[in-house]
Coordinates of N, CA, C and O in Angstrom, one line a residue:
X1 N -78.6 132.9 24.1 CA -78.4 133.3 25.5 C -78.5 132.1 26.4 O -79.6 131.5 26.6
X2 N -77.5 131.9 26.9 CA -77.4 130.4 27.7 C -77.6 131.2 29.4 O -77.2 132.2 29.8
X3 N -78.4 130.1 30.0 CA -78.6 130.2 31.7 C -77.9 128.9 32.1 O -78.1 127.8 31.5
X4 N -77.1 129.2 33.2 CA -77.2 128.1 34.4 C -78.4 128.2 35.4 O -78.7 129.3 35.9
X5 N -79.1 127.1 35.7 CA -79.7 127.3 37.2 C -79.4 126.2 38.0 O -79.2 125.1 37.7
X6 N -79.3 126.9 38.9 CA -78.7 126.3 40.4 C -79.5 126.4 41.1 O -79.9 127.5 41.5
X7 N -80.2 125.0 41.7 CA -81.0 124.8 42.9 C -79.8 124.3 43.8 O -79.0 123.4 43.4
X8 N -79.6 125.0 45.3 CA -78.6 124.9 46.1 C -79.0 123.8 46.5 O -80.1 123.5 46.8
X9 N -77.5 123.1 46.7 CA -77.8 121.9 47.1 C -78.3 120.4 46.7 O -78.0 119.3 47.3
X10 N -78.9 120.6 45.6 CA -79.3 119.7 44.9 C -78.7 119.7 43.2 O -79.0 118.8 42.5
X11 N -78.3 120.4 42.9 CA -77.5 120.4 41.3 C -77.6 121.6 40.5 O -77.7 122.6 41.2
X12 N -77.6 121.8 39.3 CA -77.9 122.5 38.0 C -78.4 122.1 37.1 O -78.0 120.9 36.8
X13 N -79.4 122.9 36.2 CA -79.6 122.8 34.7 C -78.9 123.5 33.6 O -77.8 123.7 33.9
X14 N -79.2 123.7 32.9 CA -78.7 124.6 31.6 C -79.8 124.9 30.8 O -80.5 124.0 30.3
X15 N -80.1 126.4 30.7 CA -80.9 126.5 29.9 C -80.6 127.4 28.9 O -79.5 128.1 29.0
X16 N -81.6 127.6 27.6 CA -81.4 128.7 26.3 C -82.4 129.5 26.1 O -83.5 129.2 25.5
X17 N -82.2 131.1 26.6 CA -83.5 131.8 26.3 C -83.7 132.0 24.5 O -82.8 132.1 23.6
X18 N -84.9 131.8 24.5 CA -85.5 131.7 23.2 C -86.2 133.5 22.5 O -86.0 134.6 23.1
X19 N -86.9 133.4 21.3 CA -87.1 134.5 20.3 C -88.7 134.6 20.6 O -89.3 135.6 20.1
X20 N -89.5 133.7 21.3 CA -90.5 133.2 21.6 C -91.4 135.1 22.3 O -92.5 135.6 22.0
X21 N -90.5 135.5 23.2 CA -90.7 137.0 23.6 C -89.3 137.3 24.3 O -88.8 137.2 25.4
X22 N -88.8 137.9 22.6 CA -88.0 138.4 23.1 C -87.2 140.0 24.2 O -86.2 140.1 24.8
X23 N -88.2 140.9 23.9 CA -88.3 141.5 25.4 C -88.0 141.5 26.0 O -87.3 142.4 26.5
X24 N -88.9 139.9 27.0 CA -88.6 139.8 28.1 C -87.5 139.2 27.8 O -86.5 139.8 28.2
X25 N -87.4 138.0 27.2 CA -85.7 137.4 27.7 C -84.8 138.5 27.9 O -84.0 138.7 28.9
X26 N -85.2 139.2 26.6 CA -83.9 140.3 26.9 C -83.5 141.1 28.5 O -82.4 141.3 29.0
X27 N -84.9 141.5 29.1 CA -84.8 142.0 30.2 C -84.3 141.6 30.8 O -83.3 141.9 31.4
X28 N -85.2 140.2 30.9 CA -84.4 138.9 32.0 C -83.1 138.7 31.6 O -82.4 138.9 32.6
X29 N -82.5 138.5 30.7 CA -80.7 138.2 30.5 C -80.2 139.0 31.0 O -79.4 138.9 31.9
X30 N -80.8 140.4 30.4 CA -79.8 141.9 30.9 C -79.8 141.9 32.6 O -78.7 142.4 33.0
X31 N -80.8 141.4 33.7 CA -80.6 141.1 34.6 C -80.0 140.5 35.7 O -79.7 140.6 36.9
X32 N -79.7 139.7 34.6 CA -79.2 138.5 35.8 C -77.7 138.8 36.5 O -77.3 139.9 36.2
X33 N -76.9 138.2 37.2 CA -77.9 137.1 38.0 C -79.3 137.1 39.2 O -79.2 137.6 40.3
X34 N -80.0 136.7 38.9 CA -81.5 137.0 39.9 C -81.5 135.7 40.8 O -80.7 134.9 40.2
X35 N -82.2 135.0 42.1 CA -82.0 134.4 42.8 C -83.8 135.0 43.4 O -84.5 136.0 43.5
X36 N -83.9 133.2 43.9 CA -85.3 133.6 44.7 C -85.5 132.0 45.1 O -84.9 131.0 44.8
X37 N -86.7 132.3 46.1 CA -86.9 131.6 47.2 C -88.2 129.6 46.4 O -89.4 129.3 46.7
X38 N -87.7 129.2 45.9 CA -88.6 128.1 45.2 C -90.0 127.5 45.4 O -90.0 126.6 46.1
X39 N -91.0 127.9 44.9 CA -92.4 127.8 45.1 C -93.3 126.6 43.7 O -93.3 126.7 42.5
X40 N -93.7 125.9 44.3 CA -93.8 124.9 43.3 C -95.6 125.0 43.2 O -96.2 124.9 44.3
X41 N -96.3 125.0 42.2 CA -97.8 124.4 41.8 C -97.8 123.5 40.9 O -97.5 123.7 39.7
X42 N -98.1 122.1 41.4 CA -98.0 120.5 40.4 C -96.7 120.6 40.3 O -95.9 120.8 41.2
X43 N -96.4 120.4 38.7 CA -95.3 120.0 38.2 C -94.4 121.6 37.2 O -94.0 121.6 36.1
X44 N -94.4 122.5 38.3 CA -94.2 124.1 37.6 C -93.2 124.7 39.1 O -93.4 124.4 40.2
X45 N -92.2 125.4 38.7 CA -91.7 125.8 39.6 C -91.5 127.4 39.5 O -91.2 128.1 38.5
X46 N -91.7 127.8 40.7 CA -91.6 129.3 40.3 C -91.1 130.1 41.5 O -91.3 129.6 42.7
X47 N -90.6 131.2 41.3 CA -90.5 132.3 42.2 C -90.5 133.9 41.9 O -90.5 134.2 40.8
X48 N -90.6 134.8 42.7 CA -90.6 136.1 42.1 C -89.4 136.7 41.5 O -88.4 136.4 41.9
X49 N -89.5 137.2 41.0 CA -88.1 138.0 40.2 C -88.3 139.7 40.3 O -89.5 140.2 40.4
X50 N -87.1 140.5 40.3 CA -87.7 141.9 40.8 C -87.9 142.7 39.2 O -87.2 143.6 38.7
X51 N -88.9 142.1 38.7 CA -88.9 142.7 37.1 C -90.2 142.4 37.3 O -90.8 141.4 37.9
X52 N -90.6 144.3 36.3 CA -92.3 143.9 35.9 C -92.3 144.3 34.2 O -92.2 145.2 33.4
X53 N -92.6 142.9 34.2 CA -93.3 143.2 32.3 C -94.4 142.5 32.1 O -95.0 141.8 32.9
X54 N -94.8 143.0 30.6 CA -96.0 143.1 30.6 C -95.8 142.1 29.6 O -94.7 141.8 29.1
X55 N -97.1 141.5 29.4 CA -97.9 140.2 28.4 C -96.6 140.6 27.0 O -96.3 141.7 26.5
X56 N -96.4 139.8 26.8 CA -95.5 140.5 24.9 C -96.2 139.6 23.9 O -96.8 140.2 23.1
X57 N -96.4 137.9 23.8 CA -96.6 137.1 23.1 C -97.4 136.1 24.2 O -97.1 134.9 24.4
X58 N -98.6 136.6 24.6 CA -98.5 135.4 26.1 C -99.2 134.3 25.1 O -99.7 134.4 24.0
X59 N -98.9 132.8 26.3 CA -99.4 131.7 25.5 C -100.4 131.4 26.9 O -100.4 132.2 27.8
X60 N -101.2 130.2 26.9 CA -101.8 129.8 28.5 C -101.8 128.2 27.7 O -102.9 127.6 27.6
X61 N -100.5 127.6 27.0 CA -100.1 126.3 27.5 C -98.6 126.6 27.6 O -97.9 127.5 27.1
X62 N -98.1 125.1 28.5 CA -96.7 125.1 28.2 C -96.2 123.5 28.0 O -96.9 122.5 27.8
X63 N -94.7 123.6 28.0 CA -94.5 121.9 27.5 C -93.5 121.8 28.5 O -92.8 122.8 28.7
X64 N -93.2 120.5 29.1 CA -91.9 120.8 29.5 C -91.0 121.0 29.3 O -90.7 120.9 28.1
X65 N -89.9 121.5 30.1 CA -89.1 122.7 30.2 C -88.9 123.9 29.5 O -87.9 124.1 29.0
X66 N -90.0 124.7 29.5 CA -90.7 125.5 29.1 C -90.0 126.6 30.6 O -90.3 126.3 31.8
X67 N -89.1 127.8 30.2 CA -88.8 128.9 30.8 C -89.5 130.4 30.4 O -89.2 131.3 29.6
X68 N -90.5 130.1 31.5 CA -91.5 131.8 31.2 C -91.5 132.6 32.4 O -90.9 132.4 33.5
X69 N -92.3 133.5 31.9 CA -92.4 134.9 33.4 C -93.7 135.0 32.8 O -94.3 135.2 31.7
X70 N -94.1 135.0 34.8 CA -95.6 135.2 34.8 C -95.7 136.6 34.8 O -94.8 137.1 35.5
X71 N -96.7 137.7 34.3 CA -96.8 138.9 34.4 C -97.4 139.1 35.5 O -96.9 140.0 36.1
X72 N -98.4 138.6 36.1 CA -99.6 139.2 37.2 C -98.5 138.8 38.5 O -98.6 139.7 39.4
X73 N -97.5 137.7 38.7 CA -96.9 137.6 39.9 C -95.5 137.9 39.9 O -94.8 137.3 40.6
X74 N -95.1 138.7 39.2 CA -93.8 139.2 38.9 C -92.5 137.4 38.6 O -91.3 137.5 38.5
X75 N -93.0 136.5 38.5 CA -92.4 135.3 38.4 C -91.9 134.6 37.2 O -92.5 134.4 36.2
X76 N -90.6 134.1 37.7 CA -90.3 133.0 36.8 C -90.7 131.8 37.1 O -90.9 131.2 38.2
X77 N -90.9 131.4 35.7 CA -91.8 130.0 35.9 C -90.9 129.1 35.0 O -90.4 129.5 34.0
X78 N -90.7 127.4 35.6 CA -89.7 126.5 34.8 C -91.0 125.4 35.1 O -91.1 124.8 36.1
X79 N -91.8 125.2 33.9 CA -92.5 124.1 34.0 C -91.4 122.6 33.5 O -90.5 122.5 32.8
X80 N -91.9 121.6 34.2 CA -91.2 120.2 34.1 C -91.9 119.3 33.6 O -91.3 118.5 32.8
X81 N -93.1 119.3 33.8 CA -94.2 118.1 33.5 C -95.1 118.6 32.8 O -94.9 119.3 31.8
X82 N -96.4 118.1 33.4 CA -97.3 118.0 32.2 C -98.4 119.6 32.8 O -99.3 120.1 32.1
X83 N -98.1 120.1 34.1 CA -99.0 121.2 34.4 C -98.7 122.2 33.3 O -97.6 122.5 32.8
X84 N -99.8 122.6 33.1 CA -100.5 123.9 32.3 C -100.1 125.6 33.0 O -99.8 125.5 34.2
X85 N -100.0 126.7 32.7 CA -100.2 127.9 33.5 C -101.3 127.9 33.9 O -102.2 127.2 33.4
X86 N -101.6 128.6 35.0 CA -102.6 129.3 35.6 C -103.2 130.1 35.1 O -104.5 130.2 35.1
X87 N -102.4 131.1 34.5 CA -102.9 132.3 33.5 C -101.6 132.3 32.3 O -100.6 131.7 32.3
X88 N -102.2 133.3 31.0 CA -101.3 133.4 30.1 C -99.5 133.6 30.6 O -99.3 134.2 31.6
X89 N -98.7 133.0 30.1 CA -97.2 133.5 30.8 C -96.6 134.0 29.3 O -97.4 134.2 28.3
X90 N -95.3 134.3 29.1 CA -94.8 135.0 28.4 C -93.5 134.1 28.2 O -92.5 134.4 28.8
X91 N -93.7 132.9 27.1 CA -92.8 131.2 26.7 C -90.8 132.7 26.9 O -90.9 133.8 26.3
X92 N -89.8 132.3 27.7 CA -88.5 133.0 27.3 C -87.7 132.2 26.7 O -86.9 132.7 25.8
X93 N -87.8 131.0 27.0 CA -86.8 129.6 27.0 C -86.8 128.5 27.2 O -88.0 128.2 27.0
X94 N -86.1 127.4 27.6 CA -86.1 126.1 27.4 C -84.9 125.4 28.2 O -83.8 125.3 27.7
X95 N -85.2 125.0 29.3 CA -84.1 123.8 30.0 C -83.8 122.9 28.8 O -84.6 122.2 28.2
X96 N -82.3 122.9 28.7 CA -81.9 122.0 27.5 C -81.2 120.7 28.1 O -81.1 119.7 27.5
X97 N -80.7 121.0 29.6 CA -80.2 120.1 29.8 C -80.6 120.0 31.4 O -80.6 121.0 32.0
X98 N -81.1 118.6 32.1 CA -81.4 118.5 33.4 C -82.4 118.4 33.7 O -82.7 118.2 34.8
X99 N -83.2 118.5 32.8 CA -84.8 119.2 33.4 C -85.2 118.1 34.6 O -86.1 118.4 35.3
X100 N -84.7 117.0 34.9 CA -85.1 116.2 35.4 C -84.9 116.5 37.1 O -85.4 115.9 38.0
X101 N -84.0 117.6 37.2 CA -84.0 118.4 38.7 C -84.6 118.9 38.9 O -84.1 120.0 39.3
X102 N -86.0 119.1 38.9 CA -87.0 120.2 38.5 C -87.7 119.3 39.7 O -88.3 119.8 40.7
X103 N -87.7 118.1 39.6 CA -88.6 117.1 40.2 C -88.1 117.0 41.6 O -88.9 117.0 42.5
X104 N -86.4 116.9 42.0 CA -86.4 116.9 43.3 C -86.4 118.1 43.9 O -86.0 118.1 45.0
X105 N -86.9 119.6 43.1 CA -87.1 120.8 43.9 C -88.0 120.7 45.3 O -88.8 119.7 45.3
X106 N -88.1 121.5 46.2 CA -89.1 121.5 47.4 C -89.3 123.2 47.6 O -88.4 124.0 47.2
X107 N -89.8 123.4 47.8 CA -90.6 124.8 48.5 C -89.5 125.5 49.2 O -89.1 124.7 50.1
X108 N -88.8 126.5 49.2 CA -88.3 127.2 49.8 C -86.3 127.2 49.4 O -85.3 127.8 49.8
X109 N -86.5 126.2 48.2 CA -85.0 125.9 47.8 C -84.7 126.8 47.7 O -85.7 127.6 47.9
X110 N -83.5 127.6 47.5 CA -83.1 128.6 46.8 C -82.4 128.2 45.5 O -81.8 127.1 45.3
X111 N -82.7 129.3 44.6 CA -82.6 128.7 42.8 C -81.7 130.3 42.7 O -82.1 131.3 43.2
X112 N -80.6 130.2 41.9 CA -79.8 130.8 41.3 C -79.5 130.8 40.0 O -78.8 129.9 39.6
X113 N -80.0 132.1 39.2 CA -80.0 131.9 37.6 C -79.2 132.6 37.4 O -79.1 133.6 38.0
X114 N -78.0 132.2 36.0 CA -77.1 133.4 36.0 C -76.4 132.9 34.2 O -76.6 131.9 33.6
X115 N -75.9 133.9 33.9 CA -75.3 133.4 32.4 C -74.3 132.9 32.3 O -73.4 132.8 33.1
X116 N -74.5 132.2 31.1 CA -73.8 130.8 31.3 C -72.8 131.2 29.8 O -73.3 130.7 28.8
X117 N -71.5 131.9 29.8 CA -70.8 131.7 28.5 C -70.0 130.6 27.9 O -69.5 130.8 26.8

């Protein structure tokens, strides 16, 4: 299951939801396209998404480009660097290509995730 994300204005990635919790990917795929307002902690980018699921396989490390959903903040999370979660997240997928846009994100981008055939 391939994603585009689109930070407006500044480019796209490509990413591949993974088996890691499948579930959620699945939710999140069956979803899309979802869009939200860009919130960054260190080197982790995130926003709310209108889906609530619960823990399925949670981990509380990540690597970069590492595509999860936090359960307690209803959020998707696209770590880039070397920051850790805050709490357990739920690993969906993996920026395969780009991740390096992750870095010129700012607070308030708007990010557009959508499937990518």
């Amino acid at each position: 299951m391939r994603i585009r994300i689109t930070v407006e204005g500044k480019g796209h990635a490509t990413g591949e939801l993974d088996d890691r919790n499948p579930e959620s990917a699945r939710r999140i795929y069956d979803s899309l396209p979802i869009e939200g307002r860009a919130l960054l902690w260190m080197e982790e980018v995130y926003f709310d998404i209108p889906l609530d699921l619960d823990y399925e396989n949670p981990s509380d490390s990540a690597s970069p480009g590492d595509i999860s959903y936090w359960p307690p903040g209803y959020a998707l999370c696209i770590f880039f660097g070397s920051t850790q979660p805050y709490s357990p997240v739920n690993h969906i997928g993996r920026v395969t290509e780009n991740l390096e846009l992750f870095f010129s994100v700012d607070e308030g981008d708007r990010i557009i995730i959508e499937r990518e055939e």
